[in-house]
PDB file of C-alpha atoms in Angstrom:
ATOM      1  CA  MET A 203     101.469 106.726  53.614  1.00 40.00           C
ATOM      2  CA  LYS A 204      99.651 103.929  55.431  1.00 38.00           C
ATOM      3  CA  ARG A 205     101.829 104.501  58.530  1.00 38.00           C
ATOM      4  CA  LYS A 206     100.999 108.188  58.539  1.00 36.00           C
ATOM      5  CA  VAL A 207      97.276 107.494  58.454  1.00 32.00           C
ATOM      6  CA  LEU A 208      97.622 104.936  61.274  1.00 33.00           C
ATOM      7  CA  ALA A 209      99.691 107.340  63.336  1.00 34.00           C
ATOM      8  CA  LEU A 210      97.253 110.174  62.751  1.00 31.00           C
ATOM      9  CA  THR A 211      94.308 107.925  63.632  1.00 29.00           C
ATOM     10  CA  ALA A 212      96.000 106.761  66.821  1.00 31.00           C
ATOM     11  CA  THR A 213      96.820 110.339  67.805  1.00 29.00           C
ATOM     12  CA  LEU A 214      93.249 111.498  67.184  1.00 28.00           C
ATOM     13  CA  PHE A 215      91.915 108.524  69.170  1.00 31.00           C
ATOM     14  CA  ALA A 216      94.220 109.368  72.099  1.00 31.00           C
ATOM     15  CA  ILE A 217      93.217 113.025  72.059  1.00 32.00           C
ATOM     16  CA  THR A 218      89.491 112.071  71.920  1.00 29.00           C
ATOM     17  CA  ALA A 219      89.837 109.604  74.799  1.00 30.00           C
ATOM     18  CA  PHE A 220      91.709 112.219  76.894  1.00 30.00           C
ATOM     19  CA  CYS A 221      89.064 114.893  76.265  1.00 30.00           C
ATOM     20  CA  LEU A 222      86.179 112.553  77.013  1.00 31.00           C
ATOM     21  CA  SER A 223      87.748 111.359  80.245  1.00 31.00           C
ATOM     22  CA  GLY A 224      88.155 114.984  81.330  1.00 35.00           C
ATOM     23  CA  CYS A 225      84.510 115.707  80.557  1.00 36.00           C
ATOM     24  CA  GLY A 226      83.353 112.732  82.552  1.00 38.00           C
ATOM     25  CA  ASN A 227      85.333 113.801  85.639  1.00 40.00           C
ATOM     26  CA  SER A 228      83.893 117.291  85.691  1.00 50.00           C
ATOM     27  CA  ALA A 229      80.247 116.185  85.379  1.00 70.00           C
ATOM     28  CA  SER A 230      79.628 115.511  89.084  1.00 82.00           C
ATOM     29  CA  VAL A 231      80.522 117.419  92.213  1.00 91.00           C
ATOM     30  CA  SER A 232      81.776 115.563  95.299  1.00 93.00           C
ATOM     31  CA  ILE A 233      81.505 116.706  98.903  1.00 94.00           C
ATOM     32  CA  GLU A 234      85.318 116.506  99.119  1.00 92.00           C
ATOM     33  CA  ASP A 235      85.884 118.813  96.154  1.00 90.00           C
ATOM     34  CA  TYR A 236      85.222 122.148  97.858  1.00 94.00           C
ATOM     35  CA  GLN A 237      85.114 124.075 101.058  1.00 94.00           C
ATOM     36  CA  TRP A 238      81.448 124.917 101.444  1.00 97.00           C
ATOM     37  CA  LYS A 239      79.898 128.234 102.574  1.00 97.00           C
ATOM     38  CA  VAL A 240      76.232 128.337 103.636  1.00 97.00           C
ATOM     39  CA  THR A 241      73.876 130.456 101.538  1.00 97.00           C
ATOM     40  CA  THR A 242      70.589 129.806 103.266  1.00 98.00           C
ATOM     41  CA  ILE A 243      69.106 127.744 106.094  1.00 98.00           C
ATOM     42  CA  GLN A 244      65.433 126.741 105.709  1.00 98.00           C
ATOM     43  CA  GLU A 245      62.940 125.208 108.108  1.00 97.00           C
ATOM     44  CA  ASN A 246      61.821 121.907 106.574  1.00 96.00           C
ATOM     45  CA  GLU A 247      58.219 122.151 107.736  1.00 95.00           C
ATOM     46  CA  SER A 248      57.492 125.673 106.515  1.00 95.00           C
ATOM     47  CA  GLY A 249      60.183 126.149 103.882  1.00 95.00           C
ATOM     48  CA  ASN A 250      60.926 129.590 105.340  1.00 97.00           C
ATOM     49  CA  VAL A 251      64.486 130.883 105.144  1.00 98.00           C
ATOM     50  CA  VAL A 252      65.428 131.486 108.788  1.00 98.00           C
ATOM     51  CA  ALA A 253      69.114 132.344 108.241  1.00 97.00           C
ATOM     52  CA  CYS A 254      71.349 133.347 105.367  1.00 97.00           C
ATOM     53  CA  SER A 255      74.833 134.567 104.526  1.00 97.00           C
ATOM     54  CA  ASP A 256      75.481 138.215 104.070  1.00 96.00           C
ATOM     55  CA  ASP A 257      75.268 137.744 100.279  1.00 95.00           C
ATOM     56  CA  TYR A 258      71.541 136.915 100.621  1.00 96.00           C
ATOM     57  CA  THR A 259      70.287 139.410 103.237  1.00 96.00           C
ATOM     58  CA  ASP A 260      68.673 141.583 100.518  1.00 96.00           C
ATOM     59  CA  LEU A 261      66.611 138.593  99.361  1.00 96.00           C
ATOM     60  CA  PHE A 262      65.685 137.452 102.900  1.00 97.00           C
ATOM     61  CA  PRO A 263      65.531 140.563 105.116  1.00 96.00           C
ATOM     62  CA  ASP A 264      63.755 138.760 107.943  1.00 96.00           C
ATOM     63  CA  ALA A 265      66.391 135.960 108.153  1.00 97.00           C
ATOM     64  CA  ALA A 266      69.233 136.072 110.650  1.00 97.00           C
ATOM     65  CA  GLU A 267      72.641 136.760 109.092  1.00 96.00           C
ATOM     66  CA  ILE A 268      75.064 133.896 109.651  1.00 96.00           C
ATOM     67  CA  GLU A 269      78.462 132.621 108.505  1.00 97.00           C
ATOM     68  CA  VAL A 270      78.591 128.821 108.413  1.00 97.00           C
ATOM     69  CA  SER A 271      81.116 126.601 106.624  1.00 96.00           C
ATOM     70  CA  CYS A 272      81.405 122.860 106.055  1.00 96.00           C
ATOM     71  CA  THR A 273      84.694 121.050 105.610  1.00 95.00           C
ATOM     72  CA  THR A 274      85.309 117.353 105.060  1.00 93.00           C
ATOM     73  CA  ASN A 275      88.138 114.972 105.823  1.00 90.00           C
ATOM     74  CA  SER A 276      88.197 111.137 105.469  1.00 89.00           C
ATOM     75  CA  LYS A 277      84.403 110.589 105.701  1.00 95.00           C
ATOM     76  CA  GLU A 278      84.050 113.127 108.518  1.00 96.00           C
ATOM     77  CA  LEU A 279      82.516 116.561 108.207  1.00 95.00           C
ATOM     78  CA  THR A 280      82.547 119.672 110.382  1.00 96.00           C
ATOM     79  CA  LEU A 281      80.019 122.408 110.354  1.00 96.00           C
ATOM     80  CA  THR A 282      81.467 125.604 111.818  1.00 96.00           C
ATOM     81  CA  ASN A 283      79.268 128.552 112.717  1.00 95.00           C
ATOM     82  CA  GLN A 284      81.602 131.519 112.838  1.00 93.00           C
ATOM     83  CA  THR A 285      78.720 133.717 113.986  1.00 90.00           C
ATOM     84  CA  ASP A 286      78.461 132.013 117.416  1.00 92.00           C
ATOM     85  CA  HIS A 287      81.783 130.086 117.384  1.00 93.00           C
ATOM     86  CA  GLN A 288      80.106 126.642 117.513  1.00 95.00           C
ATOM     87  CA  SER A 289      81.260 123.530 115.659  1.00 96.00           C
ATOM     88  CA  TYR A 290      79.389 120.338 114.929  1.00 95.00           C
ATOM     89  CA  SER A 291      81.107 117.157 113.752  1.00 96.00           C
ATOM     90  CA  GLY A 292      79.634 114.173 112.009  1.00 97.00           C
ATOM     91  CA  THR A 293      80.179 111.558 109.375  1.00 97.00           C
ATOM     92  CA  TYR A 294      79.054 111.060 105.775  1.00 97.00           C
ATOM     93  CA  GLU A 295      78.867 108.108 103.419  1.00 96.00           C
ATOM     94  CA  GLU A 296      78.103 108.048  99.713  1.00 96.00           C
ATOM     95  CA  GLU A 297      74.763 106.424  99.044  1.00 96.00           C
ATOM     96  CA  SER A 298      74.422 106.771  95.287  1.00 95.00           C
ATOM     97  CA  SER A 299      76.065 108.479  92.330  1.00 92.00           C
ATOM     98  CA  GLU A 300      74.482 109.765  89.146  1.00 91.00           C
ATOM     99  CA  PRO A 301      76.306 111.452  86.251  1.00 89.00           C
ATOM    100  CA  GLU A 302      75.457 114.871  87.587  1.00 89.00           C
ATOM    101  CA  SER A 303      74.955 114.363  91.369  1.00 94.00           C
ATOM    102  CA  ILE A 304      76.083 112.396  94.398  1.00 96.00           C
ATOM    103  CA  THR A 305      73.802 111.581  97.324  1.00 97.00           C
ATOM    104  CA  TYR A 306      75.174 111.021 100.864  1.00 97.00           C
ATOM    105  CA  SER A 307      73.842 109.829 104.217  1.00 97.00           C
ATOM    106  CA  ILE A 308      74.884 112.176 106.987  1.00 97.00           C
ATOM    107  CA  ALA A 309      74.995 111.742 110.763  1.00 97.00           C
ATOM    108  CA  ILE A 310      75.691 114.616 113.177  1.00 96.00           C
ATOM    109  CA  GLY A 311      75.283 113.663 116.850  1.00 92.00           C
ATOM    110  CA  GLU A 312      72.035 111.750 117.109  1.00 93.00           C
ATOM    111  CA  ASP A 313      70.526 113.340 113.994  1.00 95.00           C
ATOM    112  CA  ALA A 314      70.650 111.555 110.634  1.00 96.00           C
ATOM    113  CA  GLY A 315      69.940 113.129 107.258  1.00 97.00           C
ATOM    114  CA  THR A 316      70.714 113.198 103.636  1.00 97.00           C
ATOM    115  CA  ALA A 317      72.748 115.442 101.383  1.00 97.00           C
ATOM    116  CA  VAL A 318      73.343 115.932  97.733  1.00 97.00           C
ATOM    117  CA  CYS A 319      76.124 117.550  95.721  1.00 96.00           C
ATOM    118  CA  ALA A 320      75.512 118.808  92.207  1.00 96.00           C
ATOM    119  CA  TRP A 321      75.939 121.751  89.892  1.00 95.00           C
ATOM    120  CA  THR A 322      73.378 124.530  89.975  1.00 93.00           C
ATOM    121  CA  THR A 323      72.997 125.908  86.470  1.00 92.00           C
ATOM    122  CA  TYR A 324      71.722 129.443  86.044  1.00 92.00           C
ATOM    123  CA  GLN A 325      69.777 130.998  83.195  1.00 95.00           C
ATOM    124  CA  ASP A 326      72.902 132.579  81.770  1.00 96.00           C
ATOM    125  CA  GLY A 327      74.578 129.120  81.611  1.00 93.00           C
ATOM    126  CA  SER A 328      76.957 129.671  84.485  1.00 94.00           C
ATOM    127  CA  LYS A 329      77.328 126.936  87.070  1.00 93.00           C
ATOM    128  CA  THR A 330      77.977 126.783  90.829  1.00 94.00           C
ATOM    129  CA  PRO A 331      78.900 123.752  92.869  1.00 96.00           C
ATOM    130  CA  THR A 332      76.073 123.162  95.362  1.00 96.00           C
ATOM    131  CA  PHE A 333      75.804 121.040  98.528  1.00 97.00           C
ATOM    132  CA  ILE A 334      72.363 120.662 100.148  1.00 97.00           C
ATOM    133  CA  LEU A 335      72.124 119.039 103.576  1.00 97.00           C
ATOM    134  CA  SER A 336      68.785 118.145 105.155  1.00 97.00           C
ATOM    135  CA  ILE A 337      69.069 117.115 108.784  1.00 96.00           C
ATOM    136  CA  GLY A 338      66.768 117.487 111.730  1.00 94.00           C
ATOM    137  CA  ALA A 339      64.279 120.326 111.226  1.00 96.00           C
ATOM    138  CA  TYR A 340      66.486 122.245 108.731  1.00 97.00           C
ATOM    139  CA  THR A 341      67.934 122.238 105.234  1.00 97.00           C
ATOM    140  CA  LEU A 342      71.272 123.955 104.761  1.00 97.00           C
ATOM    141  CA  ASN A 343      72.193 125.141 101.289  1.00 97.00           C
ATOM    142  CA  PHE A 344      75.915 125.617 100.534  1.00 97.00           C
ATOM    143  CA  GLU A 345      77.972 126.918  97.628  1.00 96.00           C
ATOM    144  CA  GLY A 346      81.469 125.632  96.937  1.00 94.00           C
ATOM    145  CA  ALA A 347      84.392 127.916  97.346  1.00 85.00           C
TER     146      ALA A 347
END
């Protein structure tokens, strides 16, 4: 009887540890976890949305429609604007990590900026992986795909 209780206790402990480790790994979003698609581009000074993806043109009718993606590989990132067939390469480095977000320093050409990855939680409880990059005069907002 005592062996059965010990075996059951050990099994429950192992299951609990496994579940908790899975929960911890899903709490934060990393820049490497997704291919990123731009949702909006804002001017830092005014906050105005100057460009957006086709999913957001109804919300921002005065903004230019664009298609921009961001991919990462070994501490390097590439922004690709499919609208005008331009690419911009740079580097990133993790600056800090919190349970629900990771902050990065970013360098593209001579411009330096910051970025953060986190979950955006909506009123209905759904979540979207989000990557926000502020560099130069603009802030680019991305969703993970």
